[in-house]
GROMACS .gro file of C-alpha atoms in nm:
model
  122
    1GLN     CA    1   2.741   8.687  12.045
    2ASP     CA    2   2.899   9.030  12.006
    3GLN     CA    3   2.970   9.001  11.635
    4MET     CA    4   2.863   9.297  11.426
    5VAL     CA    5   2.630   9.241  11.129
    6GLU     CA    6   2.669   9.438  10.808
    7SER     CA    7   2.419   9.487  10.526
    8GLY     CA    8   2.348   9.714  10.232
    9GLY     CA    9   2.621   9.632   9.985
   10GLY     CA   10   2.562   9.597   9.614
   11SER     CA   11   2.672   9.690   9.265
   12VAL     CA   12   2.657  10.044   9.132
   13GLN     CA   13   2.809  10.248   8.854
   14THR     CA   14   3.066  10.520   8.903
   15GLY     CA   15   2.908  10.820   9.072
   16GLY     CA   16   2.638  10.613   9.238
   17SER     CA   17   2.552  10.584   9.606
   18LEU     CA   18   2.502  10.311   9.863
   19ARG     CA   19   2.423  10.307  10.232
   20LEU     CA   20   2.571  10.036  10.448
   21SER     CA   21   2.434   9.939  10.787
   22CYS     CA   22   2.610   9.784  11.083
   23LYS     CA   23   2.415   9.642  11.374
   24GLY     CA   24   2.569   9.569  11.711
   25THR     CA   25   2.438   9.381  12.012
   26ARG     CA   26   2.556   9.629  12.276
   27ASP     CA   27   2.672   9.986  12.314
   28ARG     CA   28   3.023  10.063  12.192
   29ALA     CA   29   3.251  10.361  12.239
   30CYS     CA   30   3.379  10.339  11.884
   31VAL     CA   31   3.254  10.156  11.576
   32GLY     CA   32   3.456  10.160  11.259
   33TRP     CA   33   3.402  10.075  10.896
   34PHE     CA   34   3.684   9.903  10.708
   35ARG     CA   35   3.732   9.764  10.362
   36GLN     CA   36   3.949   9.509  10.194
   37ALA     CA   37   4.001   9.472   9.822
   38PRO     CA   38   4.144   9.152   9.671
   39GLY     CA   39   4.518   9.134   9.725
   40LYS     CA   40   4.523   9.437   9.951
   41GLU     CA   41   4.537   9.489  10.324
   42ARG     CA   42   4.232   9.583  10.524
   43GLU     CA   43   4.209   9.958  10.568
   44GLY     CA   44   4.006  10.190  10.787
   45VAL     CA   45   3.742  10.400  10.615
   46ALA     CA   46   3.543  10.581  10.882
   47SER     CA   47   3.462  10.563  11.251
   48SER     CA   48   3.208  10.696  11.496
   49TYR     CA   49   3.316  10.784  11.850
   50PHE     CA   50   3.039  10.787  12.111
   51ALA     CA   51   2.807  10.884  11.825
   52GLY     CA   52   2.936  11.238  11.846
   53ARG     CA   53   3.265  11.249  11.661
   54GLN     CA   54   3.346  11.109  11.318
   55TYR     CA   55   3.675  11.025  11.152
   56TYR     CA   56   3.747  10.949  10.787
   57SER     CA   57   4.034  10.826  10.579
   58GLU     CA   58   4.164  11.075  10.327
   59SER     CA   59   4.048  10.859  10.038
   60VAL     CA   60   3.680  10.891  10.132
   61LYS     CA   61   3.666  11.228  10.301
   62GLY     CA   62   3.395  11.442  10.145
   63ARG     CA   63   3.224  11.143   9.980
   64PHE     CA   64   3.141  10.911  10.270
   65SER     CA   65   2.949  10.994  10.583
   66ILE     CA   66   2.919  10.787  10.900
   67SER     CA   67   2.628  10.821  11.138
   68GLN     CA   68   2.498  10.635  11.438
   69ASN     CA   69   2.156  10.570  11.585
   70ALA     CA   70   2.186  10.369  11.905
   71ARG     CA   71   2.340  10.034  11.803
   72LEU     CA   72   2.305  10.095  11.430
   73VAL     CA   73   2.594  10.257  11.249
   74TYR     CA   74   2.550  10.369  10.888
   75LEU     CA   75   2.797  10.446  10.616
   76GLN     CA   76   2.653  10.666  10.342
   77MET     CA   77   2.873  10.640  10.035
   78ASN     CA   78   2.828  10.896   9.759
   79ASN     CA   79   3.013  10.959   9.434
   80LEU     CA   80   3.146  10.605   9.437
   81LYS     CA   81   3.453  10.519   9.231
   82PRO     CA   82   3.582  10.186   9.098
   83GLU     CA   83   3.862  10.201   9.356
   84ASP     CA   84   3.598  10.183   9.631
   85THR     CA   85   3.525   9.826   9.524
   86ALA     CA   86   3.592   9.600   9.822
   87MET     CA   87   3.441   9.393  10.097
   88TYR     CA   88   3.327   9.630  10.369
   89TYR     CA   89   3.335   9.534  10.735
   90CYS     CA   90   3.237   9.697  11.058
   91ALA     CA   91   3.398   9.632  11.394
   92ALA     CA   92   3.417   9.772  11.745
   93ALA     CA   93   3.728   9.918  11.904
   94PHE     CA   94   3.885   9.729  12.195
   95SER     CA   95   3.964  10.057  12.366
   96GLY     CA   96   3.738  10.348  12.449
   97ALA     CA   97   4.013  10.596  12.365
   98ASP     CA   98   3.943  10.866  12.109
   99SER     CA   99   4.286  10.807  11.954
  100THR     CA  100   4.201  10.445  11.879
  101CYS     CA  101   3.889  10.555  11.696
  102ARG     CA  102   4.076  10.824  11.508
  103ASP     CA  103   4.366  10.602  11.396
  104LEU     CA  104   4.139  10.327  11.254
  105LEU     CA  105   4.398  10.051  11.276
  106PRO     CA  106   4.231   9.715  11.209
  107THR     CA  107   4.438   9.543  11.479
  108HIS     CA  108   4.272   9.765  11.742
  109PHE     CA  109   3.924   9.646  11.651
  110GLY     CA  110   3.730   9.324  11.709
  111ASP     CA  111   3.391   9.155  11.685
  112TRP     CA  112   3.418   9.174  11.308
  113GLY     CA  113   3.114   9.109  11.095
  114GLN     CA  114   3.106   8.886  10.789
  115GLY     CA  115   3.126   9.182  10.555
  116THR     CA  116   2.917   9.316  10.269
  117GLN     CA  117   3.044   9.346   9.913
  118VAL     CA  118   3.051   9.678   9.731
  119THR     CA  119   3.126   9.676   9.359
  120VAL     CA  120   3.158   9.994   9.154
  121SER     CA  121   3.180   9.962   8.778
  122SER     CA  122   3.311  10.225   8.540
   0.00000   0.00000   0.00000
């Protein structure tokens, strides 16, 4: 199976930190982190392109950091806010294009994991 596996979610207070992990079964050009809050669409958060280039959504830039070590991709989340509360997923891009990784559109990604819940309380 090529499905990604996420871990590391939990409950923290505002200003706290969490580190999420995403494990894949094979090498990928681009791995992205996404999140989906209840009643909202899934949105891209961060992506790692060939482990050498990182992209972030504006809402998390400066607070979240994505890193990659072989088939493990991490999302370090600092200064968490209640609006970061969501189910977090990782997935691999269908295309090896840098633009796909940069744009972080959920429809361009597959092999979704089951997700890990992040809850931030005020």
